Short mmCIF file of C-alpha atoms and ligand atoms in Angstrom, two decimals:
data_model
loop_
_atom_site.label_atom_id
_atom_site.label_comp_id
_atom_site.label_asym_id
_atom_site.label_seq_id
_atom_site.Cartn_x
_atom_site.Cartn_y
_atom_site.Cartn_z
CA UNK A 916 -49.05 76.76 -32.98
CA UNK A 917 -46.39 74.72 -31.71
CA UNK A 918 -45.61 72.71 -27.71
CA UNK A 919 -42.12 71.74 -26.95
CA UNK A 920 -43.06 68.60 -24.86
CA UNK A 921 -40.34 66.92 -26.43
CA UNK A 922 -37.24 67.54 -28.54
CA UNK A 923 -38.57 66.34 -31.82
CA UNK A 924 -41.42 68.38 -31.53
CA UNK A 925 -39.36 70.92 -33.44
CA UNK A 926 -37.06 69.96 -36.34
CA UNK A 927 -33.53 69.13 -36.75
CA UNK A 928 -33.51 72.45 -38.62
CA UNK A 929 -35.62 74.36 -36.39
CA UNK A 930 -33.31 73.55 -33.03
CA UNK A 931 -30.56 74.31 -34.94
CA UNK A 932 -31.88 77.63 -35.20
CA UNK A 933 -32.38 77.74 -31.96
CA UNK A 934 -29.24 77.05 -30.76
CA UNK A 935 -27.60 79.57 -33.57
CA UNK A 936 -29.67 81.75 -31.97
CA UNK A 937 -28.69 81.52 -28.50
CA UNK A 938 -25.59 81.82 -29.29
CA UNK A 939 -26.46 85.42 -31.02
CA UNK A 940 -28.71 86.11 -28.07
CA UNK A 941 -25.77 85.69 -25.64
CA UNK A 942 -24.09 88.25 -26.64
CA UNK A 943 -26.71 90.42 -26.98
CA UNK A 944 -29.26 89.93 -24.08
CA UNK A 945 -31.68 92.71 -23.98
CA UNK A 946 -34.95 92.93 -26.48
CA UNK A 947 -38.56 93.79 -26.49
CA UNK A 948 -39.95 91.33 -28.31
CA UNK A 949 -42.16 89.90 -25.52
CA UNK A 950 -43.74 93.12 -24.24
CA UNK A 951 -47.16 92.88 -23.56
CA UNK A 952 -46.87 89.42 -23.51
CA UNK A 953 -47.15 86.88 -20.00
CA UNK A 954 -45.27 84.06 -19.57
CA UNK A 955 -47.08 81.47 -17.28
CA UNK A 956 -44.70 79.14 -15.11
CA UNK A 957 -46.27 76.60 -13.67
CA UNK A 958 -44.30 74.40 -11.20
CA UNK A 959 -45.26 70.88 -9.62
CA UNK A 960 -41.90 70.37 -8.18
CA UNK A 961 -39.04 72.68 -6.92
CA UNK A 962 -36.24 74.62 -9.42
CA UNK A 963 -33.43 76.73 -8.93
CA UNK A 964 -32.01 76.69 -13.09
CA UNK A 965 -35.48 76.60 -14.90
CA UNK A 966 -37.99 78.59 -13.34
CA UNK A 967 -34.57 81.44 -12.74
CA UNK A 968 -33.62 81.49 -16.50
CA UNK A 969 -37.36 81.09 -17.55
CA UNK A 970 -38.25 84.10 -15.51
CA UNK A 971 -35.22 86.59 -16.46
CA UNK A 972 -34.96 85.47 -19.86
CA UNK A 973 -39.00 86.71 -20.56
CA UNK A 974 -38.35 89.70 -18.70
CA UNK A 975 -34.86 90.06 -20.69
CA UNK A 976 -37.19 90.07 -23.82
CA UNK A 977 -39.83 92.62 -22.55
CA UNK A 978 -42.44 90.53 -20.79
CA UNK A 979 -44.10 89.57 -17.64
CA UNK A 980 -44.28 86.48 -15.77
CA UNK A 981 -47.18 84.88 -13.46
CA UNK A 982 -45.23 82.20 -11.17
CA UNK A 983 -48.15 79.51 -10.56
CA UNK A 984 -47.82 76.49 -7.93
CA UNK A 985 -50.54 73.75 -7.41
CA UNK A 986 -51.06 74.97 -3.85
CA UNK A 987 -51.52 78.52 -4.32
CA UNK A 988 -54.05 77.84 -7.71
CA UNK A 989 -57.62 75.57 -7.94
CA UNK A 990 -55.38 73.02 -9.23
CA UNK A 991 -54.66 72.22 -5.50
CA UNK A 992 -58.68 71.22 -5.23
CA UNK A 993 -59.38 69.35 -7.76
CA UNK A 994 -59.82 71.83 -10.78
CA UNK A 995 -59.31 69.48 -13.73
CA UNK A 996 -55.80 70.12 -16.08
CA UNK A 997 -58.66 70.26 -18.91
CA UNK A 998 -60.23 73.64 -17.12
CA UNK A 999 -57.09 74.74 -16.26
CA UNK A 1000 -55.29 74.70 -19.52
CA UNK A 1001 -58.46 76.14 -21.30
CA UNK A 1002 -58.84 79.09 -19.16
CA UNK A 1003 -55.39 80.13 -18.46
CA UNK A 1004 -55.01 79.69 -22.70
CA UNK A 1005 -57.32 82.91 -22.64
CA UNK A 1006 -54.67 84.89 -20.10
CA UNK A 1007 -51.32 84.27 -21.08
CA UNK A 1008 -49.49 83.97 -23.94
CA UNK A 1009 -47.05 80.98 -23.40
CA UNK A 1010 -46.51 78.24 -20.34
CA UNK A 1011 -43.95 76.44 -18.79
CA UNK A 1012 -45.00 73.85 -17.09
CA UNK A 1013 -42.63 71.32 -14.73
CA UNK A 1014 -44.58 68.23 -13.23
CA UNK A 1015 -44.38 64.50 -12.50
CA UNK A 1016 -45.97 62.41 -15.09
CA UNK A 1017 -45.41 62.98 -18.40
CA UNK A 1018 -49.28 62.94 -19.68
CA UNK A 1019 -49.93 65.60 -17.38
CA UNK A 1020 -48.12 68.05 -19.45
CA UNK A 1021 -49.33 66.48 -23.24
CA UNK A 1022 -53.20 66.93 -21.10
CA UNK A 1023 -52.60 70.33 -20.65
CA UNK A 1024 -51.03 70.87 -24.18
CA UNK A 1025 -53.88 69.32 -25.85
CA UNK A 1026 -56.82 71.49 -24.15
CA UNK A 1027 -54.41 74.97 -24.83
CA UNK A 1028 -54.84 77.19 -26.99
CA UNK A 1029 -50.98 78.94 -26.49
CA UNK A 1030 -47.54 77.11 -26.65
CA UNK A 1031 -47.22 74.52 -23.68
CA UNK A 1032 -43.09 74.26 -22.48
CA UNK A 1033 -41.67 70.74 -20.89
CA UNK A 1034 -39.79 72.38 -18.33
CA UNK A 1035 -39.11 68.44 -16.61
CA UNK A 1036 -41.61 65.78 -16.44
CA UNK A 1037 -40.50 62.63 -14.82
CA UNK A 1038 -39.68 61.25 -18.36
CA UNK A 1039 -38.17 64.03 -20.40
CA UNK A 1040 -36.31 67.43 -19.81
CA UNK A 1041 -35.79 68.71 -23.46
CA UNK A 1042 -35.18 72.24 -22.47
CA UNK A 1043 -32.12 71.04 -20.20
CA UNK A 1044 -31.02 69.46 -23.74
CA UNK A 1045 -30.59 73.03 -25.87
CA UNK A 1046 -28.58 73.87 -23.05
CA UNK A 1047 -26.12 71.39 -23.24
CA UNK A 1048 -26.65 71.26 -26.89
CA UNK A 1049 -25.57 75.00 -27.04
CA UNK A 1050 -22.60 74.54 -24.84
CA UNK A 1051 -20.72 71.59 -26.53
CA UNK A 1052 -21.42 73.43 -29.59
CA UNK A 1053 -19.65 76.50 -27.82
CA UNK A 1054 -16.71 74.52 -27.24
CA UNK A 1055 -16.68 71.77 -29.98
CA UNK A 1056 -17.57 73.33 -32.95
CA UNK A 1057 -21.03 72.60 -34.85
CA UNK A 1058 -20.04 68.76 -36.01
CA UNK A 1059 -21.96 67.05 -33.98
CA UNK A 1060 -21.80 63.76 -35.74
CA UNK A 1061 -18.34 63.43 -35.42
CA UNK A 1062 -18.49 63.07 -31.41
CA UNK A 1063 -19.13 60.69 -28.85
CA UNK A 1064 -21.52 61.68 -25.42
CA UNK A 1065 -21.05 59.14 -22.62
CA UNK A 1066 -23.91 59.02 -20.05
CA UNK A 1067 -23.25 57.39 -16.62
CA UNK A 1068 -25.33 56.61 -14.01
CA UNK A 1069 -29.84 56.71 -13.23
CA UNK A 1070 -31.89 55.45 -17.10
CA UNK A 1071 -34.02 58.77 -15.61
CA UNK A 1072 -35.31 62.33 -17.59
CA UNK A 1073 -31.75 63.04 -18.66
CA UNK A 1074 -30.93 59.71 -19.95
CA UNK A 1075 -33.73 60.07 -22.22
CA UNK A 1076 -33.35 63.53 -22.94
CA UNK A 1077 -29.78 62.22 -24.37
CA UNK A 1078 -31.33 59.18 -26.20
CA UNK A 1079 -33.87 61.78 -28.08
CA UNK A 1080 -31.04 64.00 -29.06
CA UNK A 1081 -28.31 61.59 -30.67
CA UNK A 1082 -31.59 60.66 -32.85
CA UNK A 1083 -31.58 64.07 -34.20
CA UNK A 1084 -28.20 65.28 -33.76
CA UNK A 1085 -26.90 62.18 -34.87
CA UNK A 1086 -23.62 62.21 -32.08
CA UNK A 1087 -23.09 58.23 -30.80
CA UNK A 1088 -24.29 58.19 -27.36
CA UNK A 1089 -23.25 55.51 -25.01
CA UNK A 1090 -25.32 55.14 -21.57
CA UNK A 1091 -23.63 53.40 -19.16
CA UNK A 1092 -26.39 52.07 -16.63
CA UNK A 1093 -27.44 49.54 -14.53
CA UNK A 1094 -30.00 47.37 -16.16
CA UNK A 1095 -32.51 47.49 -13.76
CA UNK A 1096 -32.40 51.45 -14.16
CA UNK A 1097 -31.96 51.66 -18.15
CA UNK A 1098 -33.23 54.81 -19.65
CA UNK A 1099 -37.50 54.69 -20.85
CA UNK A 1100 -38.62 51.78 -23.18
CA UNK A 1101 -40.54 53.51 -25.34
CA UNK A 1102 -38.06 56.28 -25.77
CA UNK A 1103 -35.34 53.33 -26.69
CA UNK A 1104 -37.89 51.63 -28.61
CA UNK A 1105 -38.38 55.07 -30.94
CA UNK A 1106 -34.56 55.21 -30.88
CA UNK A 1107 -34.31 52.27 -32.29
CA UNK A 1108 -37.20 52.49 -35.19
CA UNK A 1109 -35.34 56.07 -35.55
CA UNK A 1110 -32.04 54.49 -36.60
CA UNK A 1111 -32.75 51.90 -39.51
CA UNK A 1112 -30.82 49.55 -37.81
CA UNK A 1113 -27.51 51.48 -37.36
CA UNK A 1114 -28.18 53.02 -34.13
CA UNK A 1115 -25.91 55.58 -32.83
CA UNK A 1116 -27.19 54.52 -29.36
CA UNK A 1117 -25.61 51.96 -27.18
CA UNK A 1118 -26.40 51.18 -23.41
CA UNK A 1119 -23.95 49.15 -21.29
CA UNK A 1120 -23.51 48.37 -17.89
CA UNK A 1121 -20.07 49.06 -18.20
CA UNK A 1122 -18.84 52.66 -17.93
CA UNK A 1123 -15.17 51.88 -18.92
CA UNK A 1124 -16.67 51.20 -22.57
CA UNK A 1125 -18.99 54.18 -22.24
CA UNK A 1126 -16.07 56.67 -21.49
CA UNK A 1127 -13.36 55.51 -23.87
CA UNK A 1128 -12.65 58.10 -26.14
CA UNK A 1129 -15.68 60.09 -25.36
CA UNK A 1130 -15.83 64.07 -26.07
CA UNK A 1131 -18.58 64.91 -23.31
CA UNK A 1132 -18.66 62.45 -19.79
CA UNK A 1133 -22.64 63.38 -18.91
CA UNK A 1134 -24.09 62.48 -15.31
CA UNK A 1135 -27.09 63.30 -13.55
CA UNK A 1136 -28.35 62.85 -9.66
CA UNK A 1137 -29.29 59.26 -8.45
CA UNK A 1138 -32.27 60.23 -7.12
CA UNK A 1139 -34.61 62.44 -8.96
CA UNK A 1140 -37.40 64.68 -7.81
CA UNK A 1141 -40.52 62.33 -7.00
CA UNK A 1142 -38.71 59.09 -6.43
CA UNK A 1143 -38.59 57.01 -3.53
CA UNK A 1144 -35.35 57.07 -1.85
CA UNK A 1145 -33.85 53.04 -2.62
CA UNK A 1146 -30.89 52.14 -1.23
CA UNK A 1147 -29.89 49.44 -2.63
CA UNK A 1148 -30.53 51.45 -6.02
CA UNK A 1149 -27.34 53.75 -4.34
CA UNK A 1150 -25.23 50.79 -4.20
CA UNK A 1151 -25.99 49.67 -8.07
CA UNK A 1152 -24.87 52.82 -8.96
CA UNK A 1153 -21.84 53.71 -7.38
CA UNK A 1154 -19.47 51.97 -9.73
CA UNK A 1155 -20.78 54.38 -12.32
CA UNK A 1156 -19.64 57.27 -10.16
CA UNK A 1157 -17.45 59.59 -12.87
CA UNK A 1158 -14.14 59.38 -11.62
CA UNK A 1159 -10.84 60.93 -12.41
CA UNK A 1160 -10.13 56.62 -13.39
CA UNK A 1161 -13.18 56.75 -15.70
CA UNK A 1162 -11.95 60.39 -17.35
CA UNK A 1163 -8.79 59.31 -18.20
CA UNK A 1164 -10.75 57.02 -20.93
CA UNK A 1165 -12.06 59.56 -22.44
CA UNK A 1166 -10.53 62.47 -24.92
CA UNK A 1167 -7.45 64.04 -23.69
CA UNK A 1168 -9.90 67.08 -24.18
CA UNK A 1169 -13.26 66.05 -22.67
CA UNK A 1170 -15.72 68.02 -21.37
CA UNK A 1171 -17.75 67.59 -18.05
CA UNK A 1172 -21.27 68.34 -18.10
CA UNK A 1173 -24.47 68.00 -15.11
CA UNK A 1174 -27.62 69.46 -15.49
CA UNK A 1175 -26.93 70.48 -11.95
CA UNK A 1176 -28.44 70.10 -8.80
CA UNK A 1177 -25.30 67.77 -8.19
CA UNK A 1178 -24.47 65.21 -5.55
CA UNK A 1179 -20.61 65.68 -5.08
CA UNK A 1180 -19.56 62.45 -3.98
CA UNK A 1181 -22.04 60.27 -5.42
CA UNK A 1182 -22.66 60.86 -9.28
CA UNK A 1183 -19.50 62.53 -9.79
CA UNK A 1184 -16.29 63.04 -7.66
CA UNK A 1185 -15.28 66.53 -6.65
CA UNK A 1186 -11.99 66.74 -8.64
CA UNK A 1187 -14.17 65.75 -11.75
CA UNK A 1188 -16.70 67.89 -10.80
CA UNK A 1189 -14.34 70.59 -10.06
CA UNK A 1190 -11.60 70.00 -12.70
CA UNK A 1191 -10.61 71.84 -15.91
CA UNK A 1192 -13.21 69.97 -18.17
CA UNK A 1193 -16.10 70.96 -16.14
CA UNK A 1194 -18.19 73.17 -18.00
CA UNK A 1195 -20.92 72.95 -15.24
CA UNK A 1196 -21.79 76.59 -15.49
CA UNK A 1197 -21.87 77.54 -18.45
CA UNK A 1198 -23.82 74.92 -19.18
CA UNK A 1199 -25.93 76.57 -16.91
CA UNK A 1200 -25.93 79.71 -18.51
CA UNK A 1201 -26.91 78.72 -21.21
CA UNK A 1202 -30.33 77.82 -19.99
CA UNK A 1203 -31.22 81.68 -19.92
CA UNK A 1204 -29.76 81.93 -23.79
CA UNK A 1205 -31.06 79.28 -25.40
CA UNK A 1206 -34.64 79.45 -23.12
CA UNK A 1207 -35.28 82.76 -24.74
CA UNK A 1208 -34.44 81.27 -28.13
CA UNK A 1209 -37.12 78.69 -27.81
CA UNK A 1210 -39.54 81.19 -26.47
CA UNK A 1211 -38.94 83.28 -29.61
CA UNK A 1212 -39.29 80.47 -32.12
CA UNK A 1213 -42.73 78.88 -30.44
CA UNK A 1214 -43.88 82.63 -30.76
CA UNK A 1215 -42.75 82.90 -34.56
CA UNK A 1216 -40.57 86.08 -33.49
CA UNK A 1217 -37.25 87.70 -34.21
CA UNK A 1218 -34.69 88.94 -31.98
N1 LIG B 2717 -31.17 71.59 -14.32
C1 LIG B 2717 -32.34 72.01 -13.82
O1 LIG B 2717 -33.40 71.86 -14.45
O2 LIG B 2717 -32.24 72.63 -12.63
P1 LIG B 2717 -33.45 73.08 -11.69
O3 LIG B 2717 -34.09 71.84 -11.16
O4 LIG B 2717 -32.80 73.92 -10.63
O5 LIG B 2717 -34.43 73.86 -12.51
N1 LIG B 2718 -33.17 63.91 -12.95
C1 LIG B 2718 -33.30 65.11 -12.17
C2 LIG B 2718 -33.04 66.30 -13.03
C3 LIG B 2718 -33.10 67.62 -12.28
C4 LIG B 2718 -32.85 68.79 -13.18
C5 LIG B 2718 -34.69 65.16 -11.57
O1 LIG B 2718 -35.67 64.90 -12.28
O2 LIG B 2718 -34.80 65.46 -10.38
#
């Protein structure tokens, strides 16, 4: 039995599947390979994307969801994550789980007894990752080696998300960050064991070097769910706003992605955000897609 609390919890070869697969799934979307089955969701913090896609892609595949908050369950008096995770094990048959700290979701993996799904903590967001995964894919072709992602703006979930995935996928990723808001130290530090000393990972606090010749220009909100609003944080970051300036580093054929909710204006300027590159939606999309591929592969199913 597998969790997907992280992106290397599966192989190279294994999210490849997955991503092959959501690709087949796409155009294909209907299945009953999940009937009979529940899908738990259990959310600590608000979601338009995951819990939507998590929801319709389970049904999609046959199944039923239970939609779980901390106020309306035990969890909102006390009831230990330990009791929790055991007991709900013996109702459903898979969980998603978004939250705030990431050992609250590998406390509930360890005391289940079904597959446990990262769907956000405060340090990861793997699932957001097949996503985009799926889309540049889509549009670039399957050589992910050969191309450069350039992430601007908070060190946050994303940031890391990217860090994990140019270890596996092997794409150079440049983050372009503030240092007092780089991306996770241990997640950097495993990066860096990862690469035998020729890391594919850079992190800069200039974005000019981060977008030049780039094939993807990646940006996520300043202020994620959970943190304290910091103002002088805002001001840090604005010169790592992606600009039409900073796009005209990149590829004459870059793409545009954002895990979405965006801050027009702030991470990203509208005629970026709106502009031919964007791929914003689709991206989006393909959250539904490549969801249901995951779900399929932690159950050892077909499609
Ligand atoms: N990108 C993403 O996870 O969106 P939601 O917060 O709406 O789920
Ligand atoms: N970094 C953002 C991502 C939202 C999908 C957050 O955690 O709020």
């Amino acid at each position: 039995m597998k969790h997907f609390l992280r992106l290397s919890d599966l192989s190279k070869t294994e999210l490849d599947e997955i991503i092959e697969r959501a690709i087949g799934i796409k155009k294909d979307r209907i299945s009953d390979k999940m009937r009979g089955k529940t899908l738990g969701l259990l959310f600590e913090k608000p979601s338009t994307r995951t819990r939507v896609s998590f929801e319709t892609g389970f049904y999609q595949l046959g199944g039923n969801c239970v939609v779980l908050t901390p106020q309306t369950s035990q969890l909102s008096r006390g009831e230990t994550l330990e009791d929790t995770a055991k007991v709900l094990s013996r109702y459903l048959d898979m969980i998603a789980i978004r939250t705030f700290a990431h050992k609250r979701i590998e406390q509930f993996a360890q005391n289940a007894s079904i597959p446990v799904i990262n769907a956000l903590t405060d340090i990861t967001h793997p699932c957001q990752l097949l996503a985009d995964i799926m889309t540049l894919v889509e549009k670039k072709g399957e050589d992910l080696e050969s191309m450069k992602v350039a992430y601007f703006g908070d060190g946050n979930n994303m940031a890391n998300s990217w860090i994990e995935a140019a270890c596996i996928f092997g794409f150079s990723l440049c983050v372009a960050t503030p240092s007092d808001f780089a991306p996770n130290a241990a997640i950097l530090y495993q990066a860096i064991e990862h690469s035998d000393g020729k890391s594919n990972i850079e992190i800069t606090d200039n974005p000019k070097k981060a977008a030049k010749d780039a094939d993807l220009l990646y940006t996520d909100v300043w202020e994620s769910m959970g943190q304290k609003e910091d103002s002088e944080k805002l001001l840090d970051l604005k010169r790592f706003q992606v600009t039409d300036e900073l796009a005209s580093l990149a590829k004459p054929d870059f793409l545009f992605m954002h895990c979405l909710p965006a801050h027009i204006g702030m991470e990203v300027a509208e005629s970026v955000y709106r502009g031919s590159h964007s791929v914003i939606y689709q991206e989006a999309e393909n959250r539904l897609h490549a969801q249901k591929a995951l779900m399929l592969k932690l159950m050892e199913l077909n499609y």
